[in-house]
């Protein structure tokens, strides 16, 4: 008797986006009777709630990322494709890639996230980068650290002050965490590292158009956050509408803040792939989905995470946070299982597990239902929860080690300036100081500069975060094919 292997065709699921939503959907399909293909234009999953720590040199990119192939290694029925999606053919059930290839599917999950929104001012983007990807974080880190190097050799006091002024636009969780971290690294980590400048004199300005920071939180927690930011040296400006941003600074109405470094954390808009589905979208491009997470007229197509517009309890849109994407990814996978079994789909119900944001060392806020915490206990809870939800044991160990080192020494282990620096750092002649070329001690008894080569700097030219607040720190989706 001859053994014959029979191949049984199983439904094929295509998942577009390898962020929180897409990855949770892929994992939830692990034991389902399907084959799956996850498509992302990057090869890694990013733990975005800690991305601001890469931007401020507390962590390295490898600490908060993991290869998608490695994460899904044990799922033999799941294929990972590093590719970029160009569009969809819903009637033919095809996903078109920029390479010209078309992927056939029986079920489709789209989780491509969001990108920065500049409220009709795209010209602001080159000079006020947002924080969505590893590339964004390393570029912000580069500009931040280069500003101090440039100021070290700048003779003009006004130009030096502009170099040492950092403006963060938007006081949601990402903006608050960025501003607090910038103030701490300037006032503690770098305080003894320069000879011609005092890093502690750096000015960090947090600009918010609304009446308070962290507006999604309880008012008392919001007020605490504002006080904590002020204590560590951040200038908090609420009710301030930004009217202009260029390479020289920020305009708030008639006021002008000279600043060479601006970071945008004020808003997001949905990935352009949402409109490629050809179904109704809201004002920021999010796809209007049904309660079961599918799109109208196509029960086999699901949209989740930042790309989806769905009302939660109280009629308010669900926030763009990691826990929403995670829960929606699992729910979409479960509805696919139900469709395969011929059962009706169920409506998505969001379970809010709370929100938290850190302000600085030993200062954070947390809100979970009626439970509201602030200060040291909230900070410890923030640390534990973020480590727990990191993908991979290696990443957890690396992050805990870096945090312990930072806490004990105040030092940031990832203060690396990468890329070309010639345009920012050019010889400037004699150093800051007396006409004879001898530098004066700046403050706190630090020695004068003994090497004119240290005076090498040119002014840095600087080329967004939703208000949603989740227990993993603000929004989390990434530009492009991410969720």
GROMACS .gro file of C-alpha atoms in nm:
model
  483
    1UNK     CA    1   0.000   0.000   0.000
    2UNK     CA    2   0.143   0.334  -0.101
    3UNK     CA    3   0.120   0.623   0.142
    4UNK     CA    4  -0.017   0.935  -0.015
    5UNK     CA    5   0.012   1.280   0.139
    6UNK     CA    6  -0.302   1.481   0.096
    7UNK     CA    7  -0.276   1.857   0.094
    8UNK     CA    8  -0.576   2.028   0.243
    9UNK     CA    9  -0.624   2.390   0.141
   10UNK     CA   10  -0.682   2.610   0.442
   11UNK     CA   11  -0.799   2.973   0.440
   12UNK     CA   12  -0.524   3.228   0.395
   13UNK     CA   13  -0.508   3.537   0.618
   14UNK     CA   14  -0.299   3.838   0.518
   15UNK     CA   15  -0.205   4.077   0.800
   16UNK     CA   16  -0.070   4.417   0.699
   17UNK     CA   17   0.135   4.573   0.978
   18UNK     CA   18   0.363   4.422   1.243
   19UNK     CA   19   0.296   4.657   1.532
   20UNK     CA   20   0.086   4.581   1.839
   21UNK     CA   21  -0.239   4.509   1.654
   22UNK     CA   22  -0.095   4.307   1.368
   23UNK     CA   23   0.134   4.104   1.592
   24UNK     CA   24  -0.141   4.023   1.842
   25UNK     CA   25  -0.364   3.908   1.555
   26UNK     CA   26  -0.089   3.683   1.417
   27UNK     CA   27  -0.028   3.529   1.757
   28UNK     CA   28  -0.400   3.474   1.816
   29UNK     CA   29  -0.420   3.278   1.489
   30UNK     CA   30  -0.143   3.041   1.598
   31UNK     CA   31  -0.372   2.740   1.648
   32UNK     CA   32  -0.639   2.841   1.398
   33UNK     CA   33  -0.695   2.627   1.084
   34UNK     CA   34  -0.540   2.893   0.860
   35UNK     CA   35  -0.217   2.993   0.693
   36UNK     CA   36  -0.108   3.352   0.746
   37UNK     CA   37   0.121   3.608   0.587
   38UNK     CA   38   0.229   3.912   0.787
   39UNK     CA   39   0.351   4.201   0.571
   40UNK     CA   40   0.553   4.493   0.707
   41UNK     CA   41   0.798   4.727   0.542
   42UNK     CA   42   1.031   4.688   0.840
   43UNK     CA   43   1.168   4.363   0.973
   44UNK     CA   44   1.116   4.445   1.339
   45UNK     CA   45   0.843   4.499   1.595
   46UNK     CA   46   0.885   4.820   1.793
   47UNK     CA   47   0.774   4.869   2.153
   48UNK     CA   48   0.674   5.228   2.094
   49UNK     CA   49   0.583   5.331   2.451
   50UNK     CA   50   0.957   5.340   2.527
   51UNK     CA   51   1.061   5.505   2.201
   52UNK     CA   52   1.104   5.841   2.373
   53UNK     CA   53   1.383   5.684   2.582
   54UNK     CA   54   1.574   5.608   2.263
   55UNK     CA   55   1.524   5.970   2.157
   56UNK     CA   56   1.674   6.087   2.487
   57UNK     CA   57   1.962   5.837   2.499
   58UNK     CA   58   1.834   5.628   2.790
   59UNK     CA   59   1.795   5.315   2.577
   60UNK     CA   60   1.929   5.187   2.246
   61UNK     CA   61   1.701   5.087   1.956
   62UNK     CA   62   1.785   4.718   2.001
   63UNK     CA   63   1.656   4.733   2.359
   64UNK     CA   64   1.297   4.794   2.247
   65UNK     CA   65   1.281   4.614   1.914
   66UNK     CA   66   1.267   4.250   1.810
   67UNK     CA   67   1.278   4.081   1.468
   68UNK     CA   68   0.927   3.985   1.360
   69UNK     CA   69   1.056   3.660   1.215
   70UNK     CA   70   1.205   3.570   1.552
   71UNK     CA   71   0.882   3.647   1.736
   72UNK     CA   72   0.677   3.426   1.503
   73UNK     CA   73   0.947   3.161   1.453
   74UNK     CA   74   0.744   2.881   1.611
   75UNK     CA   75   0.432   2.952   1.405
   76UNK     CA   76   0.509   2.727   1.110
   77UNK     CA   77   0.192   2.827   0.925
   78UNK     CA   78   0.281   3.198   0.941
   79UNK     CA   79   0.501   3.361   0.678
   80UNK     CA   80   0.665   3.701   0.725
   81UNK     CA   81   0.719   3.927   0.426
   82UNK     CA   82   0.927   4.243   0.440
   83UNK     CA   83   0.748   4.448   0.176
   84UNK     CA   84   0.544   4.764   0.131
   85UNK     CA   85   0.176   4.758   0.047
   86UNK     CA   86   0.058   4.980  -0.237
   87UNK     CA   87  -0.315   4.911  -0.237
   88UNK     CA   88  -0.600   4.662  -0.225
   89UNK     CA   89  -0.834   4.494  -0.471
   90UNK     CA   90  -1.122   4.399  -0.245
   91UNK     CA   91  -1.345   4.230  -0.510
   92UNK     CA   92  -1.054   4.010  -0.622
   93UNK     CA   93  -0.924   3.970  -0.266
   94UNK     CA   94  -0.572   4.081  -0.348
   95UNK     CA   95  -0.313   4.289  -0.163
   96UNK     CA   96  -0.084   4.472  -0.407
   97UNK     CA   97   0.279   4.531  -0.311
   98UNK     CA   98   0.504   4.805  -0.447
   99UNK     CA   99   0.718   4.530  -0.600
  100UNK     CA  100   0.431   4.446  -0.834
  101UNK     CA  101   0.343   4.124  -0.655
  102UNK     CA  102  -0.016   4.053  -0.548
  103UNK     CA  103  -0.098   3.847  -0.239
  104UNK     CA  104  -0.425   3.654  -0.247
  105UNK     CA  105  -0.625   3.629   0.074
  106UNK     CA  106  -0.942   3.480   0.215
  107UNK     CA  107  -0.935   3.713   0.513
  108UNK     CA  108  -0.753   4.044   0.553
  109UNK     CA  109  -0.646   4.237   0.863
  110UNK     CA  110  -0.517   4.590   0.805
  111UNK     CA  111  -0.322   4.744   1.092
  112UNK     CA  112  -0.101   5.011   0.937
  113UNK     CA  113  -0.126   5.263   1.218
  114UNK     CA  114  -0.081   5.637   1.200
  115UNK     CA  115   0.172   5.903   1.116
  116UNK     CA  116   0.233   6.263   1.223
  117UNK     CA  117  -0.032   6.530   1.163
  118UNK     CA  118   0.081   6.892   1.128
  119UNK     CA  119  -0.265   7.049   1.098
  120UNK     CA  120  -0.223   7.175   0.745
  121UNK     CA  121   0.141   7.276   0.784
  122UNK     CA  122   0.350   7.003   0.619
  123UNK     CA  123   0.639   7.251   0.595
  124UNK     CA  124   0.685   7.213   0.971
  125UNK     CA  125   0.780   6.846   0.948
  126UNK     CA  126   1.146   6.889   0.840
  127UNK     CA  127   1.217   7.124   1.132
  128UNK     CA  128   0.990   6.959   1.392
  129UNK     CA  129   1.018   6.581   1.360
  130UNK     CA  130   0.765   6.356   1.525
  131UNK     CA  131   0.830   6.035   1.713
  132UNK     CA  132   0.690   5.722   1.551
  133UNK     CA  133   0.980   5.507   1.431
  134UNK     CA  134   1.330   5.406   1.534
  135UNK     CA  135   1.461   5.639   1.264
  136UNK     CA  136   1.263   5.928   1.417
  137UNK     CA  137   1.405   5.852   1.762
  138UNK     CA  138   1.768   5.831   1.652
  139UNK     CA  139   1.734   6.152   1.451
  140UNK     CA  140   1.585   6.337   1.749
  141UNK     CA  141   1.864   6.196   1.969
  142UNK     CA  142   2.122   6.309   1.715
  143UNK     CA  143   1.987   6.664   1.702
  144UNK     CA  144   1.949   6.683   2.080
  145UNK     CA  145   2.305   6.573   2.153
  146UNK     CA  146   2.455   6.774   1.866
  147UNK     CA  147   2.296   7.089   2.005
  148UNK     CA  148   2.517   7.068   2.315
  149UNK     CA  149   2.826   6.995   2.106
  150UNK     CA  150   2.749   7.294   1.884
  151UNK     CA  151   2.682   7.520   2.182
  152UNK     CA  152   3.018   7.422   2.334
  153UNK     CA  153   3.193   7.606   2.051
  154UNK     CA  154   2.945   7.886   1.982
  155UNK     CA  155   3.075   8.234   2.074
  156UNK     CA  156   2.753   8.428   2.025
  157UNK     CA  157   2.540   8.417   2.346
  158UNK     CA  158   2.211   8.446   2.159
  159UNK     CA  159   2.296   8.165   1.919
  160UNK     CA  160   2.419   7.955   2.208
  161UNK     CA  161   2.092   8.010   2.394
  162UNK     CA  162   1.893   7.909   2.085
  163UNK     CA  163   2.099   7.591   2.054
  164UNK     CA  164   2.024   7.506   2.417
  165UNK     CA  165   1.649   7.568   2.385
  166UNK     CA  166   1.434   7.262   2.316
  167UNK     CA  167   1.064   7.298   2.240
  168UNK     CA  168   0.824   7.004   2.259
  169UNK     CA  169   0.487   7.074   2.096
  170UNK     CA  170   0.203   6.874   2.248
  171UNK     CA  171   0.156   6.773   2.613
  172UNK     CA  172   0.006   6.429   2.573
  173UNK     CA  173   0.194   6.133   2.723
  174UNK     CA  174   0.470   6.137   2.460
  175UNK     CA  175   0.527   6.512   2.492
  176UNK     CA  176   0.532   6.501   2.871
  177UNK     CA  177   0.771   6.207   2.880
  178UNK     CA  178   1.002   6.361   2.620
  179UNK     CA  179   1.020   6.699   2.793
  180UNK     CA  180   1.083   6.546   3.134
  181UNK     CA  181   1.357   6.319   3.002
  182UNK     CA  182   1.527   6.604   2.813
  183UNK     CA  183   1.536   6.817   3.127
  184UNK     CA  184   1.684   6.536   3.334
  185UNK     CA  185   1.963   6.449   3.091
  186UNK     CA  186   2.063   6.815   3.063
  187UNK     CA  187   2.059   6.886   3.436
  188UNK     CA  188   2.209   6.561   3.560
  189UNK     CA  189   2.360   6.328   3.300
  190UNK     CA  190   2.568   6.591   3.116
  191UNK     CA  191   2.621   6.845   3.390
  192UNK     CA  192   3.000   6.782   3.423
  193UNK     CA  193   3.080   6.685   3.067
  194UNK     CA  194   3.138   7.026   2.906
  195UNK     CA  195   3.385   7.306   2.974
  196UNK     CA  196   3.245   7.608   2.791
  197UNK     CA  197   2.874   7.566   2.863
  198UNK     CA  198   2.658   7.469   3.156
  199UNK     CA  199   2.418   7.198   3.026
  200UNK     CA  200   2.196   7.264   3.325
  201UNK     CA  201   2.108   7.601   3.176
  202UNK     CA  202   1.934   7.432   2.883
  203UNK     CA  203   1.577   7.549   2.839
  204UNK     CA  204   1.306   7.286   2.780
  205UNK     CA  205   0.966   7.429   2.683
  206UNK     CA  206   0.651   7.214   2.666
  207UNK     CA  207   0.381   7.382   2.458
  208UNK     CA  208   0.018   7.270   2.479
  209UNK     CA  209  -0.276   7.428   2.301
  210UNK     CA  210  -0.528   7.299   2.554
  211UNK     CA  211  -0.583   7.420   2.910
  212UNK     CA  212  -0.370   7.150   3.078
  213UNK     CA  213  -0.114   6.878   3.021
  214UNK     CA  214  -0.229   6.515   2.997
  215UNK     CA  215  -0.584   6.631   2.932
  216UNK     CA  216  -0.713   6.272   2.906
  217UNK     CA  217  -0.629   6.218   3.272
  218UNK     CA  218  -0.804   6.323   3.590
  219UNK     CA  219  -0.756   6.695   3.657
  220UNK     CA  220  -0.569   6.634   3.983
  221UNK     CA  221  -0.325   6.400   3.810
  222UNK     CA  222  -0.283   6.653   3.532
  223UNK     CA  223  -0.205   6.927   3.784
  224UNK     CA  224   0.047   6.701   3.958
  225UNK     CA  225   0.218   6.629   3.626
  226UNK     CA  226   0.249   7.002   3.554
  227UNK     CA  227   0.403   7.065   3.896
  228UNK     CA  228   0.643   6.773   3.858
  229UNK     CA  229   0.757   6.900   3.519
  230UNK     CA  230   0.815   7.247   3.661
  231UNK     CA  231   1.021   7.104   3.948
  232UNK     CA  232   1.266   6.938   3.709
  233UNK     CA  233   1.305   7.254   3.504
  234UNK     CA  234   1.051   7.223   3.223
  235UNK     CA  235   0.864   7.540   3.123
  236UNK     CA  236   0.500   7.437   3.083
  237UNK     CA  237   0.302   7.660   2.848
  238UNK     CA  238  -0.068   7.569   2.829
  239UNK     CA  239  -0.329   7.749   2.620
  240UNK     CA  240  -0.051   7.826   2.373
  241UNK     CA  241  -0.128   7.778   2.005
  242UNK     CA  242   0.173   7.732   1.779
  243UNK     CA  243   0.140   7.955   1.473
  244UNK     CA  244   0.476   7.898   1.311
  245UNK     CA  245   0.783   7.675   1.317
  246UNK     CA  246   1.104   7.719   1.123
  247UNK     CA  247   1.472   7.637   1.157
  248UNK     CA  248   1.524   7.932   1.392
  249UNK     CA  249   1.242   7.877   1.639
  250UNK     CA  250   0.873   7.861   1.726
  251UNK     CA  251   0.605   8.130   1.709
  252UNK     CA  252   0.317   8.134   1.956
  253UNK     CA  253   0.098   8.417   1.837
  254UNK     CA  254   0.311   8.730   1.867
  255UNK     CA  255   0.568   8.560   2.089
  256UNK     CA  256   0.884   8.415   1.939
  257UNK     CA  257   1.092   8.141   2.105
  258UNK     CA  258   1.436   8.112   1.942
  259UNK     CA  259   1.509   7.738   1.934
  260UNK     CA  260   1.713   7.516   1.706
  261UNK     CA  261   1.545   7.196   1.825
  262UNK     CA  262   1.170   7.135   1.807
  263UNK     CA  263   0.993   6.802   1.851
  264UNK     CA  264   0.635   6.746   1.738
  265UNK     CA  265   0.405   6.547   1.969
  266UNK     CA  266   0.078   6.724   1.899
  267UNK     CA  267  -0.123   6.496   1.675
  268UNK     CA  268  -0.145   6.203   1.439
  269UNK     CA  269  -0.330   6.113   1.123
  270UNK     CA  270  -0.414   5.769   0.992
  271UNK     CA  271  -0.196   5.581   0.746
  272UNK     CA  272  -0.275   5.663   0.380
  273UNK     CA  273  -0.357   5.296   0.324
  274UNK     CA  274  -0.686   5.351   0.502
  275UNK     CA  275  -0.821   5.549   0.208
  276UNK     CA  276  -0.690   5.283  -0.031
  277UNK     CA  277  -0.960   5.051   0.101
  278UNK     CA  278  -1.220   5.269  -0.069
  279UNK     CA  279  -1.457   5.289   0.227
  280UNK     CA  280  -1.566   5.592   0.435
  281UNK     CA  281  -1.308   5.751   0.664
  282UNK     CA  282  -1.330   6.016   0.935
  283UNK     CA  283  -1.164   6.360   0.929
  284UNK     CA  284  -0.820   6.221   1.018
  285UNK     CA  285  -0.835   5.935   0.770
  286UNK     CA  286  -0.937   5.654   1.004
  287UNK     CA  287  -1.158   5.386   0.851
  288UNK     CA  288  -1.517   5.381   0.972
  289UNK     CA  289  -1.557   5.018   1.078
  290UNK     CA  290  -1.847   4.809   1.202
  291UNK     CA  291  -1.871   4.693   1.566
  292UNK     CA  292  -1.719   4.356   1.470
  293UNK     CA  293  -1.412   4.545   1.331
  294UNK     CA  294  -1.494   4.463   0.968
  295UNK     CA  295  -1.554   4.723   0.699
  296UNK     CA  296  -1.898   4.781   0.541
  297UNK     CA  297  -1.973   4.534   0.263
  298UNK     CA  298  -1.671   4.316   0.331
  299UNK     CA  299  -1.708   4.095   0.638
  300UNK     CA  300  -1.377   3.928   0.551
  301UNK     CA  301  -1.176   4.253   0.586
  302UNK     CA  302  -1.088   4.384   0.932
  303UNK     CA  303  -0.926   4.715   1.026
  304UNK     CA  304  -0.776   4.759   1.372
  305UNK     CA  305  -0.569   4.996   1.586
  306UNK     CA  306  -0.496   5.357   1.497
  307UNK     CA  307  -0.630   5.305   1.146
  308UNK     CA  308  -0.978   5.221   1.277
  309UNK     CA  309  -1.248   5.462   1.389
  310UNK     CA  310  -1.482   5.301   1.640
  311UNK     CA  311  -1.678   5.450   1.926
  312UNK     CA  312  -1.621   5.320   2.275
  313UNK     CA  313  -1.821   5.362   2.596
  314UNK     CA  314  -1.982   5.703   2.616
  315UNK     CA  315  -1.979   5.752   2.240
  316UNK     CA  316  -1.617   5.873   2.232
  317UNK     CA  317  -1.372   5.729   1.977
  318UNK     CA  318  -1.140   5.467   2.118
  319UNK     CA  319  -0.795   5.611   2.199
  320UNK     CA  320  -0.489   5.533   1.992
  321UNK     CA  321  -0.306   5.325   2.250
  322UNK     CA  322  -0.139   4.987   2.261
  323UNK     CA  323  -0.403   4.810   2.464
  324UNK     CA  324  -0.674   4.898   2.212
  325UNK     CA  325  -0.467   4.758   1.926
  326UNK     CA  326  -0.380   4.443   2.121
  327UNK     CA  327  -0.740   4.371   2.211
  328UNK     CA  328  -0.864   4.443   1.860
  329UNK     CA  329  -0.600   4.215   1.708
  330UNK     CA  330  -0.717   3.924   1.922
  331UNK     CA  331  -1.082   4.002   1.850
  332UNK     CA  332  -1.030   4.017   1.474
  333UNK     CA  333  -0.852   3.680   1.486
  334UNK     CA  334  -1.135   3.529   1.689
  335UNK     CA  335  -1.393   3.661   1.443
  336UNK     CA  336  -1.202   3.496   1.158
  337UNK     CA  337  -1.224   3.169   1.349
  338UNK     CA  338  -1.598   3.220   1.383
  339UNK     CA  339  -1.639   3.291   1.012
  340UNK     CA  340  -1.452   2.971   0.928
  341UNK     CA  341  -1.687   2.776   1.155
  342UNK     CA  342  -1.990   2.945   1.001
  343UNK     CA  343  -2.077   3.131   1.320
  344UNK     CA  344  -2.186   3.496   1.343
  345UNK     CA  345  -1.924   3.755   1.429
  346UNK     CA  346  -1.927   3.929   1.766
  347UNK     CA  347  -1.894   4.298   1.845
  348UNK     CA  348  -1.573   4.433   1.993
  349UNK     CA  349  -1.583   4.554   2.352
  350UNK     CA  350  -1.288   4.748   2.477
  351UNK     CA  351  -1.171   4.679   2.832
  352UNK     CA  352  -0.986   4.984   2.961
  353UNK     CA  353  -0.707   4.858   3.187
  354UNK     CA  354  -0.591   5.204   3.278
  355UNK     CA  355  -0.354   5.479   3.169
  356UNK     CA  356  -0.015   5.590   3.290
  357UNK     CA  357   0.262   5.830   3.203
  358UNK     CA  358   0.599   5.903   3.358
  359UNK     CA  359   0.723   6.256   3.418
  360UNK     CA  360   1.073   6.185   3.540
  361UNK     CA  361   1.265   6.001   3.808
  362UNK     CA  362   1.028   5.883   4.083
  363UNK     CA  363   0.736   6.075   3.931
  364UNK     CA  364   0.449   5.930   3.728
  365UNK     CA  365   0.071   5.926   3.711
  366UNK     CA  366  -0.160   5.627   3.680
  367UNK     CA  367  -0.535   5.603   3.637
  368UNK     CA  368  -0.729   5.274   3.628
  369UNK     CA  369  -1.101   5.315   3.686
  370UNK     CA  370  -1.145   5.463   4.031
  371UNK     CA  371  -0.784   5.397   4.122
  372UNK     CA  372  -0.564   5.703   4.078
  373UNK     CA  373  -0.198   5.712   4.175
  374UNK     CA  374   0.086   5.959   4.145
  375UNK     CA  375   0.444   5.991   4.253
  376UNK     CA  376   0.683   5.711   4.347
  377UNK     CA  377   0.432   5.423   4.358
  378UNK     CA  378   0.294   5.514   4.015
  379UNK     CA  379   0.651   5.537   3.884
  380UNK     CA  380   0.737   5.186   4.010
  381UNK     CA  381   0.413   5.052   3.861
  382UNK     CA  382   0.503   5.218   3.529
  383UNK     CA  383   0.845   5.048   3.531
  384UNK     CA  384   0.707   4.703   3.611
  385UNK     CA  385   0.425   4.714   3.357
  386UNK     CA  386   0.646   4.835   3.073
  387UNK     CA  387   0.908   4.567   3.138
  388UNK     CA  388   0.637   4.300   3.157
  389UNK     CA  389   0.489   4.389   2.819
  390UNK     CA  390   0.819   4.414   2.633
  391UNK     CA  391   0.849   4.151   2.362
  392UNK     CA  392   1.122   3.901   2.445
  393UNK     CA  393   1.314   3.801   2.757
  394UNK     CA  394   1.636   3.951   2.620
  395UNK     CA  395   1.476   4.294   2.583
  396UNK     CA  396   1.342   4.282   2.937
  397UNK     CA  397   1.687   4.206   3.078
  398UNK     CA  398   1.853   4.478   2.868
  399UNK     CA  399   1.599   4.743   2.965
  400UNK     CA  400   1.610   4.657   3.336
  401UNK     CA  401   1.991   4.668   3.330
  402UNK     CA  402   1.998   5.006   3.155
  403UNK     CA  403   1.739   5.150   3.391
  404UNK     CA  404   1.931   5.029   3.696
  405UNK     CA  405   2.253   5.185   3.562
  406UNK     CA  406   2.076   5.511   3.481
  407UNK     CA  407   1.918   5.524   3.824
  408UNK     CA  408   2.240   5.458   4.014
  409UNK     CA  409   2.470   5.681   3.810
  410UNK     CA  410   2.243   5.933   3.631
  411UNK     CA  411   2.433   5.835   3.316
  412UNK     CA  412   2.270   5.762   2.979
  413UNK     CA  413   2.446   5.474   2.807
  414UNK     CA  414   2.319   5.550   2.455
  415UNK     CA  415   2.456   5.902   2.406
  416UNK     CA  416   2.573   5.828   2.054
  417UNK     CA  417   2.570   6.079   1.770
  418UNK     CA  418   2.538   5.894   1.442
  419UNK     CA  419   2.537   6.010   1.082
  420UNK     CA  420   2.724   6.296   0.918
  421UNK     CA  421   2.799   6.591   1.145
  422UNK     CA  422   3.011   6.811   0.920
  423UNK     CA  423   2.735   7.062   0.850
  424UNK     CA  424   2.662   7.106   1.220
  425UNK     CA  425   3.018   7.101   1.354
  426UNK     CA  426   3.269   7.318   1.169
  427UNK     CA  427   3.578   7.503   1.294
  428UNK     CA  428   3.485   7.833   1.454
  429UNK     CA  429   3.826   7.986   1.535
  430UNK     CA  430   3.921   8.072   1.892
  431UNK     CA  431   3.709   7.928   2.172
  432UNK     CA  432   3.454   8.095   2.392
  433UNK     CA  433   3.615   8.317   2.654
  434UNK     CA  434   3.848   8.611   2.674
  435UNK     CA  435   3.984   8.791   2.365
  436UNK     CA  436   4.319   8.619   2.427
  437UNK     CA  437   4.147   8.288   2.360
  438UNK     CA  438   4.151   8.154   2.717
  439UNK     CA  439   3.817   8.023   2.839
  440UNK     CA  440   3.676   8.126   3.173
  441UNK     CA  441   3.533   7.863   3.410
  442UNK     CA  442   3.158   7.852   3.355
  443UNK     CA  443   3.012   7.751   3.690
  444UNK     CA  444   3.027   7.504   3.976
  445UNK     CA  445   3.406   7.512   3.971
  446UNK     CA  446   3.443   7.329   3.642
  447UNK     CA  447   3.790   7.377   3.485
  448UNK     CA  448   3.840   7.604   3.189
  449UNK     CA  449   3.883   7.457   2.844
  450UNK     CA  450   4.245   7.375   2.764
  451UNK     CA  451   4.204   7.276   2.403
  452UNK     CA  452   4.094   7.517   2.136
  453UNK     CA  453   3.992   7.217   1.927
  454UNK     CA  454   3.690   7.178   2.153
  455UNK     CA  455   3.556   7.503   2.014
  456UNK     CA  456   3.420   7.353   1.694
  457UNK     CA  457   3.056   7.419   1.640
  458UNK     CA  458   2.805   7.559   1.401
  459UNK     CA  459   2.442   7.624   1.499
  460UNK     CA  460   2.226   7.312   1.473
  461UNK     CA  461   1.943   7.341   1.224
  462UNK     CA  462   1.651   7.127   1.318
  463UNK     CA  463   1.504   6.974   1.005
  464UNK     CA  464   0.345   6.360   1.699
  465UNK     CA  465   0.155   6.224   1.966
  466UNK     CA  466  -0.218   6.186   2.006
  467UNK     CA  467  -0.391   6.266   2.330
  468UNK     CA  468  -0.496   5.906   2.377
  469UNK     CA  469  -0.348   5.770   2.699
  470UNK     CA  470  -0.291   5.403   2.761
  471UNK     CA  471  -0.106   5.219   3.034
  472UNK     CA  472   0.175   5.183   2.787
  473UNK     CA  473   0.220   5.553   2.743
  474UNK     CA  474   0.029   5.735   2.472
  475UNK     CA  475  -0.009   5.636   2.112
  476UNK     CA  476   0.197   5.355   1.966
  477UNK     CA  477   0.141   5.300   1.598
  478UNK     CA  478   0.407   5.370   1.341
  479UNK     CA  479   0.414   5.536   1.006
  480UNK     CA  480   0.373   5.304   0.715
  481UNK     CA  481   0.274   4.941   0.735
  482UNK     CA  482   0.266   4.922   1.114
  483UNK     CA  483   0.029   4.868   1.400
   0.00000   0.00000   0.00000
